[in-house]
mmCIF file of C-alpha atoms and ligand atoms in Angstrom:
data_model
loop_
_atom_site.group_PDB
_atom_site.id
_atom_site.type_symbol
_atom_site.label_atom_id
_atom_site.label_comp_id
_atom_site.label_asym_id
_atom_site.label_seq_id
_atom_site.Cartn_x
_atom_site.Cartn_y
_atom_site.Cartn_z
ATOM 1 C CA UNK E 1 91.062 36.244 78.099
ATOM 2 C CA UNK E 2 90.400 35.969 81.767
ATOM 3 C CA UNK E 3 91.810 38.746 82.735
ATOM 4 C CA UNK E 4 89.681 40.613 79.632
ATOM 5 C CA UNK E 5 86.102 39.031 81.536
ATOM 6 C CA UNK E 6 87.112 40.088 84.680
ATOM 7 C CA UNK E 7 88.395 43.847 83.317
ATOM 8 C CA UNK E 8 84.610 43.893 81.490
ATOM 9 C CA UNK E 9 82.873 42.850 84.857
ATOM 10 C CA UNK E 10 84.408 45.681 86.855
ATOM 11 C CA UNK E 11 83.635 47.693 83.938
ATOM 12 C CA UNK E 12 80.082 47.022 83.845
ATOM 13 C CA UNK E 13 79.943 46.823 87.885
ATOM 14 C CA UNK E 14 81.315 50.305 87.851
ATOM 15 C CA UNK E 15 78.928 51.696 85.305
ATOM 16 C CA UNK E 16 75.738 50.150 87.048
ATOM 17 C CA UNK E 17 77.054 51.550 90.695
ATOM 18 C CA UNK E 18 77.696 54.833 88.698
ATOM 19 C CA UNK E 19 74.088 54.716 87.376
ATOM 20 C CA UNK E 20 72.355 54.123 90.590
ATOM 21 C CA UNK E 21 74.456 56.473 92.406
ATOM 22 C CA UNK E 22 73.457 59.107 89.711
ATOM 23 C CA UNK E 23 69.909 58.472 90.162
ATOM 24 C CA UNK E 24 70.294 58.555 94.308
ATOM 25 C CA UNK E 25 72.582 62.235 93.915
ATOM 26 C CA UNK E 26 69.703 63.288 91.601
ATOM 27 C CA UNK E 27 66.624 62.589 93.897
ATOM 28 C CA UNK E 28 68.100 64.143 96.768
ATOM 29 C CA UNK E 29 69.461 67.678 94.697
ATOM 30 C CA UNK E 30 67.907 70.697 95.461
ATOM 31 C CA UNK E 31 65.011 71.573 93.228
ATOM 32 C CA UNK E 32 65.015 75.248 91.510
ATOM 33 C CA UNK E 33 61.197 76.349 92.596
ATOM 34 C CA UNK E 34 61.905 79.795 91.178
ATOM 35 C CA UNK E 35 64.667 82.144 91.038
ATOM 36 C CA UNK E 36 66.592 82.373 94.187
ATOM 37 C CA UNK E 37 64.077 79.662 95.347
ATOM 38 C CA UNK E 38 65.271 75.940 96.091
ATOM 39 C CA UNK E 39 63.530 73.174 98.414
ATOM 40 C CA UNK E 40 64.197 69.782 98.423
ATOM 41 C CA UNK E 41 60.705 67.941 96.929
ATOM 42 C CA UNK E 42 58.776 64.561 95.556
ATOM 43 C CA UNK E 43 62.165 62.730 97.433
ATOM 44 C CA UNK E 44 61.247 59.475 96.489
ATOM 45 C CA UNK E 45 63.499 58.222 99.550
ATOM 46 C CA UNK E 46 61.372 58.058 102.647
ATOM 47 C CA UNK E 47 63.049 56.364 105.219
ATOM 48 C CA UNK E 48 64.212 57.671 108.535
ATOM 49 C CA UNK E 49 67.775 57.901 107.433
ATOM 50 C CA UNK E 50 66.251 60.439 104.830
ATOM 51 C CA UNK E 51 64.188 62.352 107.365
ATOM 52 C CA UNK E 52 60.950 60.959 106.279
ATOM 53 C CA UNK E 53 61.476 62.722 103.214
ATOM 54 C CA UNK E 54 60.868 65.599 104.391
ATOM 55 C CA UNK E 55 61.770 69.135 102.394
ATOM 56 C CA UNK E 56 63.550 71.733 103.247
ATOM 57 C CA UNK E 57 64.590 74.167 101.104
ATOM 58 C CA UNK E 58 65.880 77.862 101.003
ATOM 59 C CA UNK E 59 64.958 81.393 100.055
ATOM 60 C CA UNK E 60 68.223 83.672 98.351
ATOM 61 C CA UNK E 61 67.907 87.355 98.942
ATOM 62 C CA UNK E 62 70.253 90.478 98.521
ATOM 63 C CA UNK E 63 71.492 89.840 102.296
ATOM 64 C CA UNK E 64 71.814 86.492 102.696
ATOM 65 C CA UNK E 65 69.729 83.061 103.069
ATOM 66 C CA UNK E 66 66.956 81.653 104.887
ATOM 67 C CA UNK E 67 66.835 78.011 105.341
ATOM 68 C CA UNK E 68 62.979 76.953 105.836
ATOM 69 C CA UNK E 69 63.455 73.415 107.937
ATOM 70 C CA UNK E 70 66.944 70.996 108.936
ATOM 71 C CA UNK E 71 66.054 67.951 108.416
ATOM 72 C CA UNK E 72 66.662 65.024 111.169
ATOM 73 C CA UNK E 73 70.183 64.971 112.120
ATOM 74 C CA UNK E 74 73.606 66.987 112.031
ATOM 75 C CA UNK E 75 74.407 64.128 109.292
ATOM 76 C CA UNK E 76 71.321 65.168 107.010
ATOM 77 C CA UNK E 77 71.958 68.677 107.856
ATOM 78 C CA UNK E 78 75.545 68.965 106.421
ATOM 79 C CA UNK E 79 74.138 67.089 103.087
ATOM 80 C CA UNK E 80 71.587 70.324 103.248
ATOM 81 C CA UNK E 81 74.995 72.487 103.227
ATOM 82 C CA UNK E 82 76.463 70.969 101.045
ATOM 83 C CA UNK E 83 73.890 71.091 98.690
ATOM 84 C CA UNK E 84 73.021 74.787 99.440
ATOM 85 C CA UNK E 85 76.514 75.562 98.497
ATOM 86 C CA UNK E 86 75.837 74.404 95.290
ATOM 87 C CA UNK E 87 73.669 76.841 94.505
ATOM 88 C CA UNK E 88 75.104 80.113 96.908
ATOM 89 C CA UNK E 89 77.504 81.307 98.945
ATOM 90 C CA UNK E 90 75.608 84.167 100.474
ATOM 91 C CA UNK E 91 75.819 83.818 104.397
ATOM 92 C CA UNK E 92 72.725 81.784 106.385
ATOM 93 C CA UNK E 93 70.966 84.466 108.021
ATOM 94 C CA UNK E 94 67.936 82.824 109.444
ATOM 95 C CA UNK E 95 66.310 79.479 110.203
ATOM 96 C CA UNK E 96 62.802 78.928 109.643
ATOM 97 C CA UNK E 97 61.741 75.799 111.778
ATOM 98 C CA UNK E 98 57.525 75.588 110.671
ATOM 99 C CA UNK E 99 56.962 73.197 113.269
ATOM 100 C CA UNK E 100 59.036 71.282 115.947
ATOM 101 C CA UNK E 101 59.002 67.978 114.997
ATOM 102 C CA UNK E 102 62.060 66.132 114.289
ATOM 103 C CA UNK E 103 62.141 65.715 110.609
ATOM 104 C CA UNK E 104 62.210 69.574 110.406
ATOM 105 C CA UNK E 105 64.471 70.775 113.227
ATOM 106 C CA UNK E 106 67.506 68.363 114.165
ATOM 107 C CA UNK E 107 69.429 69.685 111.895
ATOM 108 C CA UNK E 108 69.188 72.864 113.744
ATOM 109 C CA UNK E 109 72.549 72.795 115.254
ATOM 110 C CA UNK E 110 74.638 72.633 112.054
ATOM 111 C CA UNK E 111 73.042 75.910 111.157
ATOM 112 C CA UNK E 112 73.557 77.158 114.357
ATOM 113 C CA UNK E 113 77.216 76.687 113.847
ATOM 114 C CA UNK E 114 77.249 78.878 110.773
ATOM 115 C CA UNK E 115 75.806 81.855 112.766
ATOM 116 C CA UNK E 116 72.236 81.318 111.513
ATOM 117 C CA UNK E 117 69.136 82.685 113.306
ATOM 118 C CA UNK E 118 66.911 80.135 114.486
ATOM 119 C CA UNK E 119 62.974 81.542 114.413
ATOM 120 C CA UNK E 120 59.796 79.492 115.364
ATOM 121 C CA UNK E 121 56.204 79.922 116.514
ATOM 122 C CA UNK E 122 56.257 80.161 120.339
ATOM 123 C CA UNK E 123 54.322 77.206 121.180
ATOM 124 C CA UNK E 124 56.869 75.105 119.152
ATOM 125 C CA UNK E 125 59.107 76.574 120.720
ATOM 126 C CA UNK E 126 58.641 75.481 123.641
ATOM 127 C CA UNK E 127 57.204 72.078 122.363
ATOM 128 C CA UNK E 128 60.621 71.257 121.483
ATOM 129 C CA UNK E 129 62.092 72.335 124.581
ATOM 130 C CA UNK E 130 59.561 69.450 126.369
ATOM 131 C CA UNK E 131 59.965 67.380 123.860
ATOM 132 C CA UNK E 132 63.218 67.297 121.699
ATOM 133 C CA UNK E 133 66.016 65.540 124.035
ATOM 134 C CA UNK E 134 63.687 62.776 124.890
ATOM 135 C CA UNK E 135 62.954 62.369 121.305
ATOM 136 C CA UNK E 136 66.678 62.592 120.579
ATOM 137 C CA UNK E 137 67.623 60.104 123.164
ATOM 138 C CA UNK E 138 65.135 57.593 122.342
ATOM 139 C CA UNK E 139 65.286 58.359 118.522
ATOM 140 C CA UNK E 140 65.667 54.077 117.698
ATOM 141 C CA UNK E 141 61.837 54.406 118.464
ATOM 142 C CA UNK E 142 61.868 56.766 114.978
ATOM 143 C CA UNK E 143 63.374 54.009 113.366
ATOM 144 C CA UNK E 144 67.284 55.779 113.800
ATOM 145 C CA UNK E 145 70.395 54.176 115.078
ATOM 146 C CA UNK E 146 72.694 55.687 117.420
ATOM 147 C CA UNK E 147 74.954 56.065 113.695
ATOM 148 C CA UNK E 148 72.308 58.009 112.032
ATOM 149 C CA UNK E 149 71.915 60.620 115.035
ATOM 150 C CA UNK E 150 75.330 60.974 115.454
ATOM 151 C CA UNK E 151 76.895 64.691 116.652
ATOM 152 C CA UNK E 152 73.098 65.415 116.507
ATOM 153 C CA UNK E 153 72.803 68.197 119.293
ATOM 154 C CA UNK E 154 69.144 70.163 119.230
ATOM 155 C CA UNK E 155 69.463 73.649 118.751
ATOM 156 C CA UNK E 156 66.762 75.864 120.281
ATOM 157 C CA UNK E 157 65.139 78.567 118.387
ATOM 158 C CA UNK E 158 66.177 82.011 119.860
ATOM 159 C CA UNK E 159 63.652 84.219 118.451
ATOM 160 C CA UNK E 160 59.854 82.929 118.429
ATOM 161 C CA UNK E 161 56.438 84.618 117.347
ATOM 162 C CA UNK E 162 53.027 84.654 117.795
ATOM 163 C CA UNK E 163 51.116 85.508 114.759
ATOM 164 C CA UNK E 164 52.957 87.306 111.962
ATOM 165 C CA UNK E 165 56.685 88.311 111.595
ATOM 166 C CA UNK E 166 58.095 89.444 108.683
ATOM 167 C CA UNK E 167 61.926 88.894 107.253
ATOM 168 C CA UNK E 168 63.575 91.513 105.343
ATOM 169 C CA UNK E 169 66.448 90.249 102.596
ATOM 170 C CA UNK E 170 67.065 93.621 101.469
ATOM 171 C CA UNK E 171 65.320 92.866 98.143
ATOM 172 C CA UNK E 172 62.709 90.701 99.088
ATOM 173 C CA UNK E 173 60.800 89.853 101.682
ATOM 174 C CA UNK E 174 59.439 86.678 103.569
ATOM 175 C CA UNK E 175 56.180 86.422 105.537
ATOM 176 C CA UNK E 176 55.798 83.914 108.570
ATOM 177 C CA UNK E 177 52.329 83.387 109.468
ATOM 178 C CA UNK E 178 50.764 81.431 112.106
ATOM 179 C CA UNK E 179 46.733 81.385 111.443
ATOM 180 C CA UNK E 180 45.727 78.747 114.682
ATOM 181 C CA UNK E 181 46.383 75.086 115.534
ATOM 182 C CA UNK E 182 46.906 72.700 112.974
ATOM 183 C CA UNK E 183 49.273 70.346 112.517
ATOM 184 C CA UNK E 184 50.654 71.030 115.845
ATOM 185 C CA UNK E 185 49.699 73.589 118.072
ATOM 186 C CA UNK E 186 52.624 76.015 116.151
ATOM 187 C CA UNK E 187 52.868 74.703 113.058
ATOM 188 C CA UNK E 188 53.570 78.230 110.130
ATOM 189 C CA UNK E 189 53.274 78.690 106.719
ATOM 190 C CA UNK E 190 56.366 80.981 104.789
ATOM 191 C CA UNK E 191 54.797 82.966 102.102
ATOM 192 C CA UNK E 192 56.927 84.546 99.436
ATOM 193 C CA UNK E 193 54.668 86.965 98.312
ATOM 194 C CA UNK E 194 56.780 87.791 95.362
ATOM 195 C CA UNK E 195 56.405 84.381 93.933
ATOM 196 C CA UNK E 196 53.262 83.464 95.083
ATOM 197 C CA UNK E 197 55.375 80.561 96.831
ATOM 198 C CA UNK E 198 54.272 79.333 100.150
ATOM 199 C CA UNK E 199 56.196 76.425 101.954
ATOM 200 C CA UNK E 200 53.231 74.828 104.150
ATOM 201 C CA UNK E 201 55.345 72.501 106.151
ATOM 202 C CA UNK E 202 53.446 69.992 107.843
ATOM 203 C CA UNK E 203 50.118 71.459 107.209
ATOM 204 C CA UNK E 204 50.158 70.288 103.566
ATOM 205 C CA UNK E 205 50.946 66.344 103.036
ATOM 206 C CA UNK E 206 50.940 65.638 99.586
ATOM 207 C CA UNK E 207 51.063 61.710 98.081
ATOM 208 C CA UNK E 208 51.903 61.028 101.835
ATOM 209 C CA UNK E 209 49.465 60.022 104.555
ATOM 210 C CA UNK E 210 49.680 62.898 106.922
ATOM 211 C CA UNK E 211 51.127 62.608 111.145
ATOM 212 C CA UNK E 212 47.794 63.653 112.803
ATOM 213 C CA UNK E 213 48.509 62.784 116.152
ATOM 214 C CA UNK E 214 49.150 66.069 117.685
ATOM 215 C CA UNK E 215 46.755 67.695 114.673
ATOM 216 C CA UNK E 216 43.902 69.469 115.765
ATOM 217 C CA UNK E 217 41.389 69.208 112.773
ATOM 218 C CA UNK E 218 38.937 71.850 113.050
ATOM 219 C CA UNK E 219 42.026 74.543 113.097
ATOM 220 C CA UNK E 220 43.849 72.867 110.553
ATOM 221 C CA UNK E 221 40.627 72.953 108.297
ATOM 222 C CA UNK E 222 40.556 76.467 109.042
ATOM 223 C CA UNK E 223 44.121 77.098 108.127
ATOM 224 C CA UNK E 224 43.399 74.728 104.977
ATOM 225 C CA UNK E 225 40.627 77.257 104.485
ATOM 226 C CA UNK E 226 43.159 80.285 105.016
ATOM 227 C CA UNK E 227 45.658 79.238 102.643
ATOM 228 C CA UNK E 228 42.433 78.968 99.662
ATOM 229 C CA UNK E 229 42.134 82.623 99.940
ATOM 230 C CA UNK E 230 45.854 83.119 99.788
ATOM 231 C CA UNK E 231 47.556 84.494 96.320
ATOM 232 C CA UNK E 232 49.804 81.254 95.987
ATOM 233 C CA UNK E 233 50.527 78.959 92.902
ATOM 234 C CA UNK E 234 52.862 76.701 93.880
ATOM 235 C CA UNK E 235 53.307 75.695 97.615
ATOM 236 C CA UNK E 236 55.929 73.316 99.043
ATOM 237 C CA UNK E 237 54.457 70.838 101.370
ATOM 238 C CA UNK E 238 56.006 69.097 104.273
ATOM 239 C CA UNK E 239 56.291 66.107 102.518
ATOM 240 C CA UNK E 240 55.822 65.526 99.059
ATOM 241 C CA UNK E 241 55.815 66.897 95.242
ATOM 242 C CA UNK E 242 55.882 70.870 94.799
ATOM 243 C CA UNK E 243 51.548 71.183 94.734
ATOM 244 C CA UNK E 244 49.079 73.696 93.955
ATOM 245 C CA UNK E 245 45.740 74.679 95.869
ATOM 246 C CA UNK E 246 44.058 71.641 94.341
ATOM 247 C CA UNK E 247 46.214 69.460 96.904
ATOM 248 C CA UNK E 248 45.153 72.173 99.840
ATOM 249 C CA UNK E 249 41.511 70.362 98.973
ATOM 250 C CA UNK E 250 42.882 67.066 98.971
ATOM 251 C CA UNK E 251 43.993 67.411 102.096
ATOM 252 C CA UNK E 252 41.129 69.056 103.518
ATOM 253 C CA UNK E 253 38.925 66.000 102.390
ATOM 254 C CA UNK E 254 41.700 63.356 103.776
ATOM 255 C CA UNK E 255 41.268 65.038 107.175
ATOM 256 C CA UNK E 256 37.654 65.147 106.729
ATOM 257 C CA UNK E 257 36.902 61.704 106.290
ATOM 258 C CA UNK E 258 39.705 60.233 108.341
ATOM 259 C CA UNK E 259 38.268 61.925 111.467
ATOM 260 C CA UNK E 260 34.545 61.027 110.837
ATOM 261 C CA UNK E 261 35.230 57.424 110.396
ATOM 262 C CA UNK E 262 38.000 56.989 113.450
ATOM 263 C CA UNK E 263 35.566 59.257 115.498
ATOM 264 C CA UNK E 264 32.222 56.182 114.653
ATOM 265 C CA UNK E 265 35.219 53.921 114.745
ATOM 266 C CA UNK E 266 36.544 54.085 117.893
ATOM 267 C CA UNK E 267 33.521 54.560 119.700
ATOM 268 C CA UNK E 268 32.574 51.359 118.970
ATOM 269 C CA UNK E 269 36.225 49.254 118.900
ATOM 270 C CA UNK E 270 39.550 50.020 120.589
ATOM 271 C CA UNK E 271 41.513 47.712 118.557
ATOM 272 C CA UNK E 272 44.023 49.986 116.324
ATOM 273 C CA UNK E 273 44.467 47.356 114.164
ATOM 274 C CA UNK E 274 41.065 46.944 113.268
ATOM 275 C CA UNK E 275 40.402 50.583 113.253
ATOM 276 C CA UNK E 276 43.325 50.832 110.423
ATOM 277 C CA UNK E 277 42.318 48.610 108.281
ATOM 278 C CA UNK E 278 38.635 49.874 108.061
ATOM 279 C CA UNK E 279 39.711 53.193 107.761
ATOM 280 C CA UNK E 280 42.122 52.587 104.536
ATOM 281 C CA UNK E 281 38.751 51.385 102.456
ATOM 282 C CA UNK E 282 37.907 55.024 103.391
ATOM 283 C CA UNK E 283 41.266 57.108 102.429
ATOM 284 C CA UNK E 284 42.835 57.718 99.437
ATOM 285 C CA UNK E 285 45.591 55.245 98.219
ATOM 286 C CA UNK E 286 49.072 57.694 98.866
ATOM 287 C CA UNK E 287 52.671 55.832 98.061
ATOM 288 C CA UNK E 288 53.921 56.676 101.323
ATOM 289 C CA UNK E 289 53.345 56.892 105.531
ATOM 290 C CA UNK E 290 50.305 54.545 105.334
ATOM 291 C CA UNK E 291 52.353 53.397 108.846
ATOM 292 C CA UNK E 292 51.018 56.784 109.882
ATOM 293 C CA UNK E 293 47.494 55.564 109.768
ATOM 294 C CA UNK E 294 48.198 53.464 112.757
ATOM 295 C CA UNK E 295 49.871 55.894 114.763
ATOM 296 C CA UNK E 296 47.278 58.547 114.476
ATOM 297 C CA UNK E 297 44.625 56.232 115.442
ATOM 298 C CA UNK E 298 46.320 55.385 118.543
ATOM 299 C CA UNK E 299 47.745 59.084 119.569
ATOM 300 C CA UNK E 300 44.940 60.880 118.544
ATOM 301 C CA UNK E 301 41.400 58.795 118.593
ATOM 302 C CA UNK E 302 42.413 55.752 121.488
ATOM 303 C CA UNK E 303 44.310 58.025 123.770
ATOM 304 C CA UNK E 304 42.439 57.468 127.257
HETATM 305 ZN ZN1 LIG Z 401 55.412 67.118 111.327
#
């Protein structure tokens, strides 16, 4: 009888852990966006350990793949392979990183190992040359341990653009455009123009409050601007659910208001804090990053 209880308590342990673990494998697959067109999105997982949530996701043409951002370490990177191999075996050809920060480019490495081709806008290019080992070295201050990070090596893009490239798959292709300063100073947009698919990185936050201290508003208005006059219907942002131009707007009024009130804000207080707290009355309620509200308040309007 015993032996029965504790058989049907392992039972229902194993079922539960089976459940959950179901539900964690599904958040994190690969979603199809259209054919030949994966990304990870809407990952409900933010924490560090799960880059931020940030997506990544990949484009399948006749010659191979192109892998639009790594993720934040060589460990998040090989759950991006393995989950790529789920859906192809076609070689990695390129690496699109649309912006240097972390959460989109430490991954880079594993890539590199596979013989991909690792492309970025100049400026972030060399942004995470400045940058990227400090941030690497002191990346407990992102909220990673030395675990997370491990065998994490940063892997430099070798081929970097100004204002357009284009990517040729043999049966589609891929357009890279950088329109001016945004979300950093080389954040790009990858438009499929086949699918009317753009992945906006960075530049689009959707259900997220948005990083904004390296953003430089007027140009990332601009670019908001741009992509409303683009022939898109579904575009991937950096973080959050798949999204439509109706989030582009969204964003464009988050930005908006966050900047008038921190600008009549801080010229009157330097207390973050304070600054924060008046500001949220003024934002939109988002599930996630409202820690971000902080941050850009002290990067971007305290800075002296
Ligand atoms: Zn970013």
């Amino acid at each position: 009888m015993k032996r029965l209880m504790i058989f049907r308590i392992w039972v229902f342990v194993f079922i539960v852990s089976l459940a959950f673990g179901q539900i964690a494998i599904a958040a994190e697959k690969l979603t199809k966006i259209a054919d030949d067109v994966y990304s990870y999105v809407d990952t409900k997982n933010s924490t560090p350990q799960n880059s931020y949530g940030a997506n990544a996701g990949i484009i399948i043409g006749k010659d191979g793949i192109v892998v639009v951002d790594t993720l934040i370490s060589a460990k998040e990177a090989k759950r991006f392979i393995r989950d790529i191999r789920s859906v192809s075996k076609k070689p990695v050809k390129y690496v699109l990183n649309t912006h240097y920060h972390l959460d989109h480019t430490f991954g880079n490495s594993e890539f590199a190992k596979l013989g991909a081709l690792i492309i970025s806008h100049t400026n972030d290019g060399n942004n995470l040359k400045i940058r990227g080992e400090t941030a690497l070295k002191n990346s407990n201050t992102y909220g990673l341990t030395e675990k997370d990070v491990k065998g994490t090596k940063i892997a430099y893009p070798v081929l970097t653009f100004n204002e357009r490239m284009e990517i040729d798959l043999g049966d589609r292709k891929i357009e890279l455009i950088y329109f001016r300063q945004s979300h950093t100073d080389g954040s790009i947009m990858v438009y499929l123009p086949d699918k009317k698919i753009l992945f906006a990185g960075d530049i689009l936050f959707t259900g997220y409050h948005p990083f904004m201290g390296e953003g430089d508003i007027e140009g990332w208005l601009k670019t908001l601007d741009y992509i409303m006059t683009m022939d898109v219907e579904k575009i991937i942002p950096g973080h959050g659910p798949v999204s439509t131009k109706k989030d582009i707007e969204d964003m464009k009024d988050y930005l908006i208001a966050f900047d008038k009130k921190a600008k009549e804000l801080a010229a009157k207080s330097d207390n973050a804090e304070f600054i924060a707290s008046e500001i949220r009355k003024f934002l939109p309620s988002r599930p996630e990053g409202a820690g971000l509200i902080l941050w850009n308040i002290q990067m971007k309007y305290l800075k002296k």
